[in-house]
């Protein structure tokens, strides 16, 4: 690890260990962003992943960064070097990807923005580790073999730490978090699209409270 990759690693480790649960957020209307972030923060969930899956995602992330200072905003679904550069430019604190191309790993290696590549196989994890990324997103966690797959990966790669996402919810988050190499879990269960659409902010605060108690 270089000095800067070790600094990025330490930042991520602290952020994720403090967060424990990270909502994977899809924003369809920019005006929902700030009330949603406030609802999550009110429930004790401060570290957020705003996915680049919708047209208003970047403006939504900017609005949260500007108006909800308690929130720690990360950008998810970062697929290209340009996405990574944009995430840094708008002031995100970290970025995540469902996978990692060689181009994206190169860009992240050369950026000071803490980055979490996605992996689902030993070879993908080896490519991430080779560039100094020992914190990865195990995605899609449940579908790619669940906890037994993660345990199997832990054998040859004891230094790896994971944020599993995909198929994680209120019923199984605690089980994943009990794994010694899991530092946080992510998922969309904390912010259901129907509740965002309906403005059910109190319900989202309650989901966040339940996830962090
Ligand atoms: C992700 O990008 O991390 C996943 O889409 C989240 O998966 P979930 O909707 O099953 O929580």
PDB file of C-alpha atoms and ligand atoms in Angstrom:
ATOM      1  CA  UNK A   1       0.000   0.000   0.000  1.00  0.00           C
ATOM      2  CA  UNK A   2       1.246   3.514  -0.740  1.00  0.00           C
ATOM      3  CA  UNK A   3       0.909   6.273   1.874  1.00  0.00           C
ATOM      4  CA  UNK A   4      -2.125   7.731   0.114  1.00  0.00           C
ATOM      5  CA  UNK A   5      -3.850   4.377  -0.406  1.00  0.00           C
ATOM      6  CA  UNK A   6      -3.338   3.618   3.265  1.00  0.00           C
ATOM      7  CA  UNK A   7      -4.897   6.985   4.214  1.00  0.00           C
ATOM      8  CA  UNK A   8      -7.913   6.290   1.975  1.00  0.00           C
ATOM      9  CA  UNK A   9      -8.225   2.818   3.487  1.00  0.00           C
ATOM     10  CA  UNK A  10      -8.162   4.162   7.057  1.00  0.00           C
ATOM     11  CA  UNK A  11     -10.784   6.802   6.234  1.00  0.00           C
ATOM     12  CA  UNK A  12     -13.098   4.167   4.774  1.00  0.00           C
ATOM     13  CA  UNK A  13     -12.549   1.749   7.627  1.00  0.00           C
ATOM     14  CA  UNK A  14     -13.512   4.382  10.181  1.00  0.00           C
ATOM     15  CA  UNK A  15     -16.495   5.600   8.157  1.00  0.00           C
ATOM     16  CA  UNK A  16     -17.913   2.137   7.529  1.00  0.00           C
ATOM     17  CA  UNK A  17     -17.308   0.798  11.029  1.00  0.00           C
ATOM     18  CA  UNK A  18     -19.087   3.835  12.460  1.00  0.00           C
ATOM     19  CA  UNK A  19     -21.928   3.537   9.952  1.00  0.00           C
ATOM     20  CA  UNK A  20     -22.660  -0.211  10.187  1.00  0.00           C
ATOM     21  CA  UNK A  21     -25.620   0.183   7.817  1.00  0.00           C
ATOM     22  CA  UNK A  22     -25.479   2.246   4.633  1.00  0.00           C
ATOM     23  CA  UNK A  23     -28.675   2.958   2.733  1.00  0.00           C
ATOM     24  CA  UNK A  24     -28.413   2.481  -1.023  1.00  0.00           C
ATOM     25  CA  UNK A  25     -30.479   5.422  -2.264  1.00  0.00           C
ATOM     26  CA  UNK A  26     -32.137   5.879  -5.644  1.00  0.00           C
ATOM     27  CA  UNK A  27     -33.588   9.357  -6.127  1.00  0.00           C
ATOM     28  CA  UNK A  28     -36.208   9.853  -8.811  1.00  0.00           C
ATOM     29  CA  UNK A  29     -37.178  13.443  -7.887  1.00  0.00           C
ATOM     30  CA  UNK A  30     -34.520  15.860  -6.755  1.00  0.00           C
ATOM     31  CA  UNK A  31     -36.919  17.471  -4.262  1.00  0.00           C
ATOM     32  CA  UNK A  32     -37.041  14.204  -2.285  1.00  0.00           C
ATOM     33  CA  UNK A  33     -33.304  14.217  -1.611  1.00  0.00           C
ATOM     34  CA  UNK A  34     -33.047  16.614   1.323  1.00  0.00           C
ATOM     35  CA  UNK A  35     -36.124  15.403   3.282  1.00  0.00           C
ATOM     36  CA  UNK A  36     -35.007  11.801   2.747  1.00  0.00           C
ATOM     37  CA  UNK A  37     -31.489  12.510   4.013  1.00  0.00           C
ATOM     38  CA  UNK A  38     -32.929  14.401   7.003  1.00  0.00           C
ATOM     39  CA  UNK A  39     -35.239  11.465   7.783  1.00  0.00           C
ATOM     40  CA  UNK A  40     -32.324   9.008   7.734  1.00  0.00           C
ATOM     41  CA  UNK A  41     -30.093  11.271   9.832  1.00  0.00           C
ATOM     42  CA  UNK A  42     -32.947  11.687  12.344  1.00  0.00           C
ATOM     43  CA  UNK A  43     -32.974   7.900  12.666  1.00  0.00           C
ATOM     44  CA  UNK A  44     -29.231   7.742  13.311  1.00  0.00           C
ATOM     45  CA  UNK A  45     -28.115   6.822   9.786  1.00  0.00           C
ATOM     46  CA  UNK A  46     -25.634   9.441   8.570  1.00  0.00           C
ATOM     47  CA  UNK A  47     -23.565   7.653   5.963  1.00  0.00           C
ATOM     48  CA  UNK A  48     -25.474   7.497   2.684  1.00  0.00           C
ATOM     49  CA  UNK A  49     -24.869   5.999  -0.749  1.00  0.00           C
ATOM     50  CA  UNK A  50     -26.547   8.017  -3.492  1.00  0.00           C
ATOM     51  CA  UNK A  51     -26.581   5.866  -6.619  1.00  0.00           C
ATOM     52  CA  UNK A  52     -25.894   7.299 -10.066  1.00  0.00           C
ATOM     53  CA  UNK A  53     -28.864   5.417 -11.490  1.00  0.00           C
ATOM     54  CA  UNK A  54     -31.237   8.258 -12.216  1.00  0.00           C
ATOM     55  CA  UNK A  55     -31.006  11.615 -13.959  1.00  0.00           C
ATOM     56  CA  UNK A  56     -31.361  13.711 -10.770  1.00  0.00           C
ATOM     57  CA  UNK A  57     -28.777  11.698  -8.787  1.00  0.00           C
ATOM     58  CA  UNK A  58     -25.937  14.235  -9.013  1.00  0.00           C
ATOM     59  CA  UNK A  59     -28.160  17.206  -8.178  1.00  0.00           C
ATOM     60  CA  UNK A  60     -29.689  15.194  -5.331  1.00  0.00           C
ATOM     61  CA  UNK A  61     -26.244  14.448  -3.891  1.00  0.00           C
ATOM     62  CA  UNK A  62     -25.236  18.117  -4.241  1.00  0.00           C
ATOM     63  CA  UNK A  63     -28.410  19.237  -2.438  1.00  0.00           C
ATOM     64  CA  UNK A  64     -27.773  16.836   0.451  1.00  0.00           C
ATOM     65  CA  UNK A  65     -24.131  17.881   0.728  1.00  0.00           C
ATOM     66  CA  UNK A  66     -25.163  21.560   0.812  1.00  0.00           C
ATOM     67  CA  UNK A  67     -28.217  21.298   3.066  1.00  0.00           C
ATOM     68  CA  UNK A  68     -27.719  18.304   5.362  1.00  0.00           C
ATOM     69  CA  UNK A  69     -24.283  18.791   6.917  1.00  0.00           C
ATOM     70  CA  UNK A  70     -24.733  15.823   9.286  1.00  0.00           C
ATOM     71  CA  UNK A  71     -24.921  13.453   6.316  1.00  0.00           C
ATOM     72  CA  UNK A  72     -21.760  11.761   5.038  1.00  0.00           C
ATOM     73  CA  UNK A  73     -22.442  11.402   1.336  1.00  0.00           C
ATOM     74  CA  UNK A  74     -20.937   8.691  -0.826  1.00  0.00           C
ATOM     75  CA  UNK A  75     -21.713   8.128  -4.485  1.00  0.00           C
ATOM     76  CA  UNK A  76     -22.661   4.655  -5.665  1.00  0.00           C
ATOM     77  CA  UNK A  77     -23.004   2.967  -9.045  1.00  0.00           C
ATOM     78  CA  UNK A  78     -19.739   4.634 -10.077  1.00  0.00           C
ATOM     79  CA  UNK A  79     -19.006   2.839 -13.346  1.00  0.00           C
ATOM     80  CA  UNK A  80     -16.348   4.963 -15.041  1.00  0.00           C
ATOM     81  CA  UNK A  81     -13.371   7.179 -14.308  1.00  0.00           C
ATOM     82  CA  UNK A  82     -15.579  10.139 -15.255  1.00  0.00           C
ATOM     83  CA  UNK A  83     -18.163   9.126 -12.619  1.00  0.00           C
ATOM     84  CA  UNK A  84     -15.382   8.947 -10.050  1.00  0.00           C
ATOM     85  CA  UNK A  85     -14.030  12.375 -10.990  1.00  0.00           C
ATOM     86  CA  UNK A  86     -17.512  13.857 -10.823  1.00  0.00           C
ATOM     87  CA  UNK A  87     -18.103  12.312  -7.389  1.00  0.00           C
ATOM     88  CA  UNK A  88     -14.946  13.949  -6.092  1.00  0.00           C
ATOM     89  CA  UNK A  89     -15.790  17.269  -7.752  1.00  0.00           C
ATOM     90  CA  UNK A  90     -19.191  17.570  -6.068  1.00  0.00           C
ATOM     91  CA  UNK A  91     -17.704  16.921  -2.651  1.00  0.00           C
ATOM     92  CA  UNK A  92     -18.620  13.296  -1.979  1.00  0.00           C
ATOM     93  CA  UNK A  93     -16.680  11.687   0.857  1.00  0.00           C
ATOM     94  CA  UNK A  94     -16.316   8.301  -0.837  1.00  0.00           C
ATOM     95  CA  UNK A  95     -17.452   6.323  -3.877  1.00  0.00           C
ATOM     96  CA  UNK A  96     -18.561   2.755  -4.517  1.00  0.00           C
ATOM     97  CA  UNK A  97     -19.044   0.582  -7.564  1.00  0.00           C
ATOM     98  CA  UNK A  98     -20.913  -2.666  -8.125  1.00  0.00           C
ATOM     99  CA  UNK A  99     -17.752  -3.912  -9.883  1.00  0.00           C
ATOM    100  CA  UNK A 100     -14.396  -2.636 -11.042  1.00  0.00           C
ATOM    101  CA  UNK A 101     -12.898  -2.382 -14.488  1.00  0.00           C
ATOM    102  CA  UNK A 102      -9.108  -2.008 -14.851  1.00  0.00           C
ATOM    103  CA  UNK A 103      -9.744   1.625 -15.928  1.00  0.00           C
ATOM    104  CA  UNK A 104     -11.803   2.369 -12.844  1.00  0.00           C
ATOM    105  CA  UNK A 105      -9.249   0.768 -10.512  1.00  0.00           C
ATOM    106  CA  UNK A 106      -6.496   2.842 -12.169  1.00  0.00           C
ATOM    107  CA  UNK A 107      -8.505   6.039 -11.801  1.00  0.00           C
ATOM    108  CA  UNK A 108      -9.314   5.273  -8.167  1.00  0.00           C
ATOM    109  CA  UNK A 109      -5.692   4.396  -7.441  1.00  0.00           C
ATOM    110  CA  UNK A 110      -4.711   7.839  -8.725  1.00  0.00           C
ATOM    111  CA  UNK A 111      -7.487   9.727  -6.922  1.00  0.00           C
ATOM    112  CA  UNK A 112      -7.554  10.828  -3.301  1.00  0.00           C
ATOM    113  CA  UNK A 113     -11.257   9.963  -3.054  1.00  0.00           C
ATOM    114  CA  UNK A 114     -11.742   6.809  -0.950  1.00  0.00           C
ATOM    115  CA  UNK A 115     -13.165   4.147  -3.279  1.00  0.00           C
ATOM    116  CA  UNK A 116     -14.841   0.795  -2.672  1.00  0.00           C
ATOM    117  CA  UNK A 117     -14.781  -1.506  -5.708  1.00  0.00           C
ATOM    118  CA  UNK A 118     -17.358  -4.252  -6.083  1.00  0.00           C
ATOM    119  CA  UNK A 119     -16.302  -7.902  -6.167  1.00  0.00           C
ATOM    120  CA  UNK A 120     -18.115 -11.218  -6.373  1.00  0.00           C
ATOM    121  CA  UNK A 121     -15.256 -13.643  -7.125  1.00  0.00           C
ATOM    122  CA  UNK A 122     -11.737 -14.437  -5.923  1.00  0.00           C
ATOM    123  CA  UNK A 123     -10.193 -13.079  -9.134  1.00  0.00           C
ATOM    124  CA  UNK A 124     -12.060  -9.783  -8.822  1.00  0.00           C
ATOM    125  CA  UNK A 125     -10.950  -9.493  -5.213  1.00  0.00           C
ATOM    126  CA  UNK A 126      -7.350 -10.220  -6.235  1.00  0.00           C
ATOM    127  CA  UNK A 127      -7.467  -7.410  -8.816  1.00  0.00           C
ATOM    128  CA  UNK A 128      -8.779  -5.007  -6.149  1.00  0.00           C
ATOM    129  CA  UNK A 129      -6.209  -6.100  -3.555  1.00  0.00           C
ATOM    130  CA  UNK A 130      -3.396  -5.775  -6.095  1.00  0.00           C
ATOM    131  CA  UNK A 131      -4.226  -2.063  -6.431  1.00  0.00           C
ATOM    132  CA  UNK A 132      -4.432  -1.603  -2.652  1.00  0.00           C
ATOM    133  CA  UNK A 133      -8.208  -1.800  -2.239  1.00  0.00           C
ATOM    134  CA  UNK A 134      -8.721  -4.165   0.669  1.00  0.00           C
ATOM    135  CA  UNK A 135     -12.194  -2.854   1.508  1.00  0.00           C
ATOM    136  CA  UNK A 136     -14.608  -4.019  -1.172  1.00  0.00           C
ATOM    137  CA  UNK A 137     -18.321  -4.236  -1.713  1.00  0.00           C
ATOM    138  CA  UNK A 138     -19.382  -7.909  -1.938  1.00  0.00           C
ATOM    139  CA  UNK A 139     -22.112  -7.591  -4.576  1.00  0.00           C
ATOM    140  CA  UNK A 140     -24.649  -9.023  -5.122  1.00  0.00           C
ATOM    141  CA  UNK A 141     -24.103 -10.504  -1.682  1.00  0.00           C
ATOM    142  CA  UNK A 142     -27.082 -12.757  -1.171  1.00  0.00           C
ATOM    143  CA  UNK A 143     -27.340 -13.800  -4.818  1.00  0.00           C
ATOM    144  CA  UNK A 144     -23.586 -14.479  -5.169  1.00  0.00           C
ATOM    145  CA  UNK A 145     -23.626 -17.124  -2.465  1.00  0.00           C
ATOM    146  CA  UNK A 146     -24.492 -15.327   0.734  1.00  0.00           C
ATOM    147  CA  UNK A 147     -22.575 -15.618   3.972  1.00  0.00           C
ATOM    148  CA  UNK A 148     -21.069 -19.010   3.125  1.00  0.00           C
ATOM    149  CA  UNK A 149     -19.489 -17.524  -0.032  1.00  0.00           C
ATOM    150  CA  UNK A 150     -18.101 -14.613   1.968  1.00  0.00           C
ATOM    151  CA  UNK A 151     -16.633 -17.015   4.543  1.00  0.00           C
ATOM    152  CA  UNK A 152     -14.996 -19.001   1.763  1.00  0.00           C
ATOM    153  CA  UNK A 153     -13.409 -15.806   0.351  1.00  0.00           C
ATOM    154  CA  UNK A 154     -12.161 -14.962   3.846  1.00  0.00           C
ATOM    155  CA  UNK A 155      -9.950 -18.087   3.842  1.00  0.00           C
ATOM    156  CA  UNK A 156      -7.368 -17.095   1.224  1.00  0.00           C
ATOM    157  CA  UNK A 157      -7.854 -13.352   1.801  1.00  0.00           C
ATOM    158  CA  UNK A 158      -7.762 -12.738   5.558  1.00  0.00           C
ATOM    159  CA  UNK A 159      -6.785  -9.090   5.015  1.00  0.00           C
ATOM    160  CA  UNK A 160      -9.964  -8.311   3.031  1.00  0.00           C
ATOM    161  CA  UNK A 161     -12.831  -6.403   4.626  1.00  0.00           C
ATOM    162  CA  UNK A 162     -16.283  -6.223   3.108  1.00  0.00           C
ATOM    163  CA  UNK A 163     -19.405  -4.141   2.798  1.00  0.00           C
ATOM    164  CA  UNK A 164     -21.896  -6.675   1.406  1.00  0.00           C
ATOM    165  CA  UNK A 165     -24.918  -5.354  -0.472  1.00  0.00           C
ATOM    166  CA  UNK A 166     -27.647  -6.984  -2.536  1.00  0.00           C
ATOM    167  CA  UNK A 167     -30.460  -8.888  -0.874  1.00  0.00           C
ATOM    168  CA  UNK A 168     -29.707  -7.576   2.611  1.00  0.00           C
ATOM    169  CA  UNK A 169     -32.570  -6.301   4.724  1.00  0.00           C
ATOM    170  CA  UNK A 170     -33.923  -5.998   8.252  1.00  0.00           C
ATOM    171  CA  UNK A 171     -34.202  -9.785   8.557  1.00  0.00           C
ATOM    172  CA  UNK A 172     -30.563 -10.657   7.811  1.00  0.00           C
ATOM    173  CA  UNK A 173     -28.442  -7.494   8.336  1.00  0.00           C
ATOM    174  CA  UNK A 174     -27.390  -8.505  11.859  1.00  0.00           C
ATOM    175  CA  UNK A 175     -26.293 -11.936  10.661  1.00  0.00           C
ATOM    176  CA  UNK A 176     -24.015 -10.380   8.025  1.00  0.00           C
ATOM    177  CA  UNK A 177     -22.663  -7.804  10.481  1.00  0.00           C
ATOM    178  CA  UNK A 178     -21.678 -10.602  12.863  1.00  0.00           C
ATOM    179  CA  UNK A 179     -19.119 -11.872  10.311  1.00  0.00           C
ATOM    180  CA  UNK A 180     -15.627 -10.808  11.438  1.00  0.00           C
ATOM    181  CA  UNK A 181     -14.617  -9.527   7.986  1.00  0.00           C
ATOM    182  CA  UNK A 182     -17.798  -7.453   7.467  1.00  0.00           C
ATOM    183  CA  UNK A 183     -17.404  -3.812   8.472  1.00  0.00           C
ATOM    184  CA  UNK A 184     -20.805  -2.539   7.253  1.00  0.00           C
ATOM    185  CA  UNK A 185     -23.742  -3.660   5.142  1.00  0.00           C
ATOM    186  CA  UNK A 186     -25.621  -1.715   2.504  1.00  0.00           C
ATOM    187  CA  UNK A 187     -29.065  -1.960   1.036  1.00  0.00           C
ATOM    188  CA  UNK A 188     -32.154  -0.293  -0.260  1.00  0.00           C
ATOM    189  CA  UNK A 189     -34.392  -1.603   2.525  1.00  0.00           C
ATOM    190  CA  UNK A 190     -33.846   1.591   4.539  1.00  0.00           C
ATOM    191  CA  UNK A 191     -35.379   3.780   1.869  1.00  0.00           C
ATOM    192  CA  UNK A 192     -38.076   1.947  -0.121  1.00  0.00           C
ATOM    193  CA  UNK A 193     -38.961   3.726  -3.361  1.00  0.00           C
ATOM    194  CA  UNK A 194     -42.687   3.672  -2.551  1.00  0.00           C
ATOM    195  CA  UNK A 195     -42.058   5.439   0.768  1.00  0.00           C
ATOM    196  CA  UNK A 196     -39.847   8.058  -0.863  1.00  0.00           C
ATOM    197  CA  UNK A 197     -42.545   8.644  -3.468  1.00  0.00           C
ATOM    198  CA  UNK A 198     -45.221   9.004  -0.784  1.00  0.00           C
ATOM    199  CA  UNK A 199     -43.053  11.220   1.433  1.00  0.00           C
ATOM    200  CA  UNK A 200     -43.287   8.752   4.327  1.00  0.00           C
ATOM    201  CA  UNK A 201     -40.346  10.370   6.116  1.00  0.00           C
ATOM    202  CA  UNK A 202     -41.391   9.236   9.600  1.00  0.00           C
ATOM    203  CA  UNK A 203     -41.456   5.640   8.400  1.00  0.00           C
ATOM    204  CA  UNK A 204     -37.969   6.020   6.933  1.00  0.00           C
ATOM    205  CA  UNK A 205     -36.725   7.480  10.230  1.00  0.00           C
ATOM    206  CA  UNK A 206     -38.239   4.454  12.010  1.00  0.00           C
ATOM    207  CA  UNK A 207     -36.525   2.046   9.569  1.00  0.00           C
ATOM    208  CA  UNK A 208     -33.219   3.803  10.228  1.00  0.00           C
ATOM    209  CA  UNK A 209     -33.721   3.642  13.998  1.00  0.00           C
ATOM    210  CA  UNK A 210     -34.536  -0.055  13.824  1.00  0.00           C
ATOM    211  CA  UNK A 211     -31.405  -0.717  11.760  1.00  0.00           C
ATOM    212  CA  UNK A 212     -29.046   1.095  14.124  1.00  0.00           C
ATOM    213  CA  UNK A 213     -30.274  -0.077  17.505  1.00  0.00           C
TER     214      UNK A 213
HETATM  215  C1  LIG B   1     -26.687  -2.088  -4.497  1.00  0.00           C
HETATM  216  O1  LIG B   1     -26.446  -1.402  -5.463  1.00  0.00           O
HETATM  217  O2  LIG B   1     -25.938  -2.142  -3.529  1.00  0.00           O
HETATM  218  C2  LIG B   1     -27.904  -2.931  -4.536  1.00  0.00           C
HETATM  219  O3  LIG B   1     -28.729  -2.615  -5.587  1.00  0.00           O
HETATM  220  C3  LIG B   1     -28.670  -2.918  -3.281  1.00  0.00           C
HETATM  221  O4  LIG B   1     -29.355  -4.101  -3.298  1.00  0.00           O
HETATM  222  P1  LIG B   1     -30.765  -4.251  -2.574  1.00  0.00           P
HETATM  223  O5  LIG B   1     -31.728  -3.400  -3.342  1.00  0.00           O
HETATM  224  O6  LIG B   1     -31.053  -5.729  -2.678  1.00  0.00           O
HETATM  225  O7  LIG B   1     -30.607  -3.784  -1.164  1.00  0.00           O
END
